[in-house]
């Protein structure tokens, strides 16, 4: 099951009520054949992360025969499930082999997404994937703080412009402290949230995703073809099939 953007108030209502996964197991159970290794210039493709022209973060071999693109919302429980279930194998088996590159594009789905996404991008590409992993790992904690807000405050946050809501949601969720603990000074956090230019970039990412058929998160594309799967169990097969024999 995927989450759909149905408007600010409705989206926050979905988060307040919680969201259940589709019950699909993380692993297909099929034995995986060994992958041909493409040597990395620095010895480890997972340490090669760049910002893409499309506004995403790409990990891995820029010339990988399989190019995976993920559209993900940092507030989405299903994206957090994928991170837990699929990211280790995707990173350590497929990206490290040099056969697959993995690009993460921030897709704003909930009113809580703009602030945390701005701070993620202000950290830069060097720490992007570890930060994404940690944000998903702690998602339940910081989203619970949002869900605990009074109804009238949730209503206000859901209806105000993203540039105004971003610093308020960051503070309400305790994400300012989260980023301070990971080396971002308070002054940089404030400057980052005050610079709304990234919101236009996120809008362009969302527009591109919508045009490509994204209607929820996580959504995946393998070599520009959309994969009808939101779990690692559904995604691994198409990735393996795309790897040259």
CSV table of C-alpha atoms in Angstrom, one decimal:
chain,number,residue,atom,x,y,z
A,1,UNK,CA,0.0,0.0,0.0
A,2,UNK,CA,1.2,3.5,-0.8
A,3,UNK,CA,0.3,6.8,0.6
A,4,UNK,CA,-1.3,9.4,-1.7
A,5,UNK,CA,-1.1,13.1,-1.5
A,6,UNK,CA,-4.7,14.2,-0.8
A,7,UNK,CA,-4.1,17.7,0.6
A,8,UNK,CA,-2.3,19.0,3.7
A,9,UNK,CA,-5.0,18.4,6.3
A,10,UNK,CA,-5.9,15.0,5.0
A,11,UNK,CA,-2.2,14.0,4.8
A,12,UNK,CA,-1.6,14.9,8.4
A,13,UNK,CA,-4.8,13.0,9.4
A,14,UNK,CA,-3.3,9.9,7.7
A,15,UNK,CA,-0.1,10.3,9.7
A,16,UNK,CA,-2.1,10.8,12.9
A,17,UNK,CA,-4.0,7.6,12.3
A,18,UNK,CA,-0.9,5.7,11.3
A,19,UNK,CA,-0.3,3.7,8.2
A,20,UNK,CA,0.0,-0.1,7.8
A,21,UNK,CA,2.2,-1.8,5.2
A,22,UNK,CA,1.0,-4.4,2.7
A,23,UNK,CA,2.5,-7.3,4.6
A,24,UNK,CA,4.9,-8.3,1.9
A,25,UNK,CA,8.0,-10.0,3.2
A,26,UNK,CA,11.4,-8.3,2.8
A,27,UNK,CA,13.0,-11.2,0.9
A,28,UNK,CA,11.9,-13.2,-2.0
A,29,UNK,CA,13.7,-16.2,-0.6
A,30,UNK,CA,15.3,-17.1,-3.9
A,31,UNK,CA,19.1,-17.7,-3.8
A,32,UNK,CA,21.0,-14.9,-5.5
A,33,UNK,CA,23.6,-15.6,-8.1
A,34,UNK,CA,27.0,-14.0,-7.7
A,35,UNK,CA,27.3,-10.6,-9.4
A,36,UNK,CA,30.1,-9.7,-11.7
A,37,UNK,CA,32.1,-7.0,-9.9
A,38,UNK,CA,33.0,-3.7,-11.6
A,39,UNK,CA,36.1,-2.3,-9.8
A,40,UNK,CA,35.6,1.2,-8.2
A,41,UNK,CA,38.4,3.8,-8.6
A,42,UNK,CA,38.4,4.4,-4.9
A,43,UNK,CA,37.7,0.8,-3.9
A,44,UNK,CA,34.0,1.3,-2.9
A,45,UNK,CA,31.2,2.5,-5.1
A,46,UNK,CA,29.0,3.2,-2.1
A,47,UNK,CA,31.4,6.0,-1.1
A,48,UNK,CA,30.8,7.8,-4.4
A,49,UNK,CA,27.8,10.1,-3.9
A,50,UNK,CA,27.0,13.1,-6.0
A,51,UNK,CA,24.2,15.5,-6.4
A,52,UNK,CA,22.4,14.9,-9.7
A,53,UNK,CA,21.1,17.6,-12.2
A,54,UNK,CA,17.6,16.4,-11.3
A,55,UNK,CA,18.1,17.3,-7.6
A,56,UNK,CA,18.6,13.9,-6.2
A,57,UNK,CA,21.5,12.1,-4.5
A,58,UNK,CA,23.1,9.3,-6.5
A,59,UNK,CA,25.3,6.6,-4.9
A,60,UNK,CA,27.5,4.3,-6.9
A,61,UNK,CA,28.9,3.8,-10.4
A,62,UNK,CA,27.8,6.7,-12.7
A,63,UNK,CA,28.1,4.3,-15.6
A,64,UNK,CA,26.3,1.4,-13.9
A,65,UNK,CA,24.3,-0.6,-16.4
A,66,UNK,CA,21.3,-0.5,-14.0
A,67,UNK,CA,20.2,2.9,-12.8
A,68,UNK,CA,17.7,2.9,-10.0
A,69,UNK,CA,15.8,6.0,-9.1
A,70,UNK,CA,13.7,6.2,-5.9
A,71,UNK,CA,11.2,8.9,-5.1
A,72,UNK,CA,10.8,9.0,-1.4
A,73,UNK,CA,9.1,11.0,1.3
A,74,UNK,CA,11.1,11.3,4.5
A,75,UNK,CA,7.8,11.3,6.5
A,76,UNK,CA,6.4,8.2,4.8
A,77,UNK,CA,6.3,5.0,6.9
A,78,UNK,CA,6.5,2.8,3.8
A,79,UNK,CA,9.7,4.5,2.8
A,80,UNK,CA,11.1,3.8,6.3
A,81,UNK,CA,10.1,0.1,5.9
A,82,UNK,CA,11.9,-0.1,2.6
A,83,UNK,CA,15.0,1.5,4.1
A,84,UNK,CA,15.0,-1.1,6.9
A,85,UNK,CA,14.2,-4.1,4.7
A,86,UNK,CA,15.9,-3.3,1.4
A,87,UNK,CA,18.6,-0.7,1.7
A,88,UNK,CA,21.3,-2.9,3.2
A,89,UNK,CA,21.1,-5.5,0.4
A,90,UNK,CA,20.7,-2.8,-2.3
A,91,UNK,CA,23.7,-0.9,-1.0
A,92,UNK,CA,26.0,-3.7,0.1
A,93,UNK,CA,25.3,-6.2,-2.7
A,94,UNK,CA,24.1,-4.3,-5.7
A,95,UNK,CA,25.6,-0.8,-5.5
A,96,UNK,CA,28.9,-2.1,-4.2
A,97,UNK,CA,29.2,-4.4,-7.2
A,98,UNK,CA,29.2,-1.4,-9.6
A,99,UNK,CA,26.3,-2.9,-11.5
A,100,UNK,CA,23.6,-0.7,-9.9
A,101,UNK,CA,23.5,3.0,-9.0
A,102,UNK,CA,20.9,4.3,-6.6
A,103,UNK,CA,19.5,7.8,-6.8
A,104,UNK,CA,17.2,9.1,-4.1
A,105,UNK,CA,14.9,12.0,-5.0
A,106,UNK,CA,13.0,13.9,-2.3
A,107,UNK,CA,9.3,13.7,-3.1
A,108,UNK,CA,7.2,16.0,-0.9
A,109,UNK,CA,4.1,14.1,0.1
A,110,UNK,CA,3.3,15.4,3.6
A,111,UNK,CA,3.3,18.9,5.2
A,112,UNK,CA,6.2,17.6,7.4
A,113,UNK,CA,8.4,16.9,4.4
A,114,UNK,CA,9.7,20.4,3.4
A,115,UNK,CA,11.6,21.3,6.6
A,116,UNK,CA,13.4,18.0,7.1
A,117,UNK,CA,14.1,17.8,3.3
A,118,UNK,CA,15.7,21.2,3.3
A,119,UNK,CA,18.0,20.3,6.2
A,120,UNK,CA,18.9,17.0,4.5
A,121,UNK,CA,20.0,18.9,1.4
A,122,UNK,CA,21.8,21.5,3.4
A,123,UNK,CA,24.0,18.8,4.8
A,124,UNK,CA,25.3,18.0,1.3
A,125,UNK,CA,25.9,14.8,-0.6
A,126,UNK,CA,28.7,13.5,1.5
A,127,UNK,CA,26.4,12.5,4.4
A,128,UNK,CA,23.2,12.2,2.4
A,129,UNK,CA,22.6,8.5,2.5
A,130,UNK,CA,23.6,8.0,6.2
A,131,UNK,CA,21.3,10.9,7.1
A,132,UNK,CA,18.4,9.4,5.1
A,133,UNK,CA,19.0,6.1,6.9
A,134,UNK,CA,19.0,7.7,10.3
A,135,UNK,CA,16.0,9.9,9.6
A,136,UNK,CA,14.0,6.8,8.6
A,137,UNK,CA,15.3,4.8,11.6
A,138,UNK,CA,14.1,7.5,14.0
A,139,UNK,CA,11.0,8.5,12.0
A,140,UNK,CA,8.6,7.0,14.5
A,141,UNK,CA,10.1,9.2,17.3
A,142,UNK,CA,10.0,12.5,15.5
A,143,UNK,CA,6.7,11.9,13.8
A,144,UNK,CA,5.1,11.0,17.1
A,145,UNK,CA,5.9,14.5,18.3
A,146,UNK,CA,4.0,15.9,15.4
A,147,UNK,CA,1.1,13.6,15.9
A,148,UNK,CA,0.9,14.7,19.6
A,149,UNK,CA,0.4,18.4,18.6
A,150,UNK,CA,-3.1,19.9,19.4
A,151,UNK,CA,-5.5,19.5,16.5
A,152,UNK,CA,-5.7,23.2,15.9
A,153,UNK,CA,-1.9,23.4,15.5
A,154,UNK,CA,-1.9,20.5,13.1
A,155,UNK,CA,-4.6,22.3,11.1
A,156,UNK,CA,-2.6,25.4,11.0
A,157,UNK,CA,0.6,23.7,10.0
A,158,UNK,CA,-1.2,21.8,7.2
A,159,UNK,CA,-2.7,24.9,5.7
A,160,UNK,CA,0.1,27.4,5.9
A,161,UNK,CA,2.7,27.9,3.1
A,162,UNK,CA,5.6,25.4,3.2
A,163,UNK,CA,8.2,28.2,3.7
A,164,UNK,CA,6.4,29.2,6.9
A,165,UNK,CA,5.6,25.7,8.1
A,166,UNK,CA,9.1,24.3,7.6
A,167,UNK,CA,10.8,25.8,10.6
A,168,UNK,CA,7.8,25.2,12.8
A,169,UNK,CA,7.5,21.5,11.9
A,170,UNK,CA,11.3,21.1,12.4
A,171,UNK,CA,11.1,22.5,15.8
A,172,UNK,CA,7.9,20.7,16.8
A,173,UNK,CA,9.5,17.3,15.7
A,174,UNK,CA,12.8,18.0,17.5
A,175,UNK,CA,14.6,17.8,14.1
A,176,UNK,CA,16.7,20.9,14.9
A,177,UNK,CA,18.3,18.9,17.8
A,178,UNK,CA,18.6,15.9,15.5
A,179,UNK,CA,20.7,17.8,13.0
A,180,UNK,CA,22.7,19.7,15.7
A,181,UNK,CA,23.7,16.4,17.1
A,182,UNK,CA,25.0,15.4,13.7
A,183,UNK,CA,27.2,18.5,13.2
A,184,UNK,CA,25.0,21.2,11.8
A,185,UNK,CA,25.3,24.4,13.9
A,186,UNK,CA,22.1,26.2,14.9
A,187,UNK,CA,23.1,29.1,12.7
A,188,UNK,CA,23.3,26.9,9.7
A,189,UNK,CA,19.9,25.3,10.5
A,190,UNK,CA,18.3,28.7,10.7
A,191,UNK,CA,19.9,29.9,7.5
A,192,UNK,CA,19.0,26.7,5.7
A,193,UNK,CA,15.3,27.0,6.7
A,194,UNK,CA,15.3,30.7,5.7
A,195,UNK,CA,16.6,29.9,2.2
A,196,UNK,CA,13.4,28.8,0.4
A,197,UNK,CA,15.1,28.3,-3.0
A,198,UNK,CA,15.2,24.6,-2.3
A,199,UNK,CA,11.4,24.5,-2.1
A,200,UNK,CA,11.4,25.3,-5.8
A,201,UNK,CA,13.8,22.5,-6.5
A,202,UNK,CA,11.5,20.1,-4.6
A,203,UNK,CA,8.6,21.4,-6.6
A,204,UNK,CA,10.4,20.6,-9.8
A,205,UNK,CA,11.3,17.1,-8.5
A,206,UNK,CA,7.6,16.5,-7.6
A,207,UNK,CA,6.5,17.8,-11.0
A,208,UNK,CA,8.9,15.5,-12.8
A,209,UNK,CA,7.8,12.5,-10.7
A,210,UNK,CA,4.1,13.2,-11.3
A,211,UNK,CA,4.7,13.4,-15.0
A,212,UNK,CA,6.5,10.0,-14.8
A,213,UNK,CA,3.6,8.4,-13.0
A,214,UNK,CA,4.6,8.7,-9.4
A,215,UNK,CA,1.5,8.8,-7.2
A,216,UNK,CA,2.8,7.7,-3.8
A,217,UNK,CA,6.0,6.7,-2.1
A,218,UNK,CA,8.3,4.9,-2.3
A,219,UNK,CA,8.2,4.7,-6.1
A,220,UNK,CA,11.0,3.2,-8.2
A,221,UNK,CA,12.3,3.4,-11.7
A,222,UNK,CA,14.8,0.9,-13.2
A,223,UNK,CA,16.6,2.3,-16.2
A,224,UNK,CA,13.8,4.9,-16.6
A,225,UNK,CA,11.0,2.3,-16.5
A,226,UNK,CA,8.6,2.5,-13.5
A,227,UNK,CA,8.4,-0.6,-11.4
A,228,UNK,CA,5.1,-1.5,-9.8
A,229,UNK,CA,6.6,-2.3,-6.4
A,230,UNK,CA,7.0,-0.5,-3.2
A,231,UNK,CA,8.9,-3.2,-1.3
A,232,UNK,CA,12.3,-4.8,-1.6
A,233,UNK,CA,10.6,-8.1,-2.4
A,234,UNK,CA,9.0,-6.6,-5.4
A,235,UNK,CA,12.0,-4.5,-6.5
A,236,UNK,CA,14.9,-7.0,-6.3
A,237,UNK,CA,13.7,-9.1,-9.2
A,238,UNK,CA,13.4,-6.2,-11.7
A,239,UNK,CA,16.9,-5.0,-10.6
A,240,UNK,CA,18.5,-8.4,-11.2
A,241,UNK,CA,16.7,-8.9,-14.5
A,242,UNK,CA,18.2,-5.6,-15.7
A,243,UNK,CA,21.8,-6.6,-14.9
A,244,UNK,CA,23.6,-7.8,-18.0
A,245,UNK,CA,24.3,-11.5,-18.0
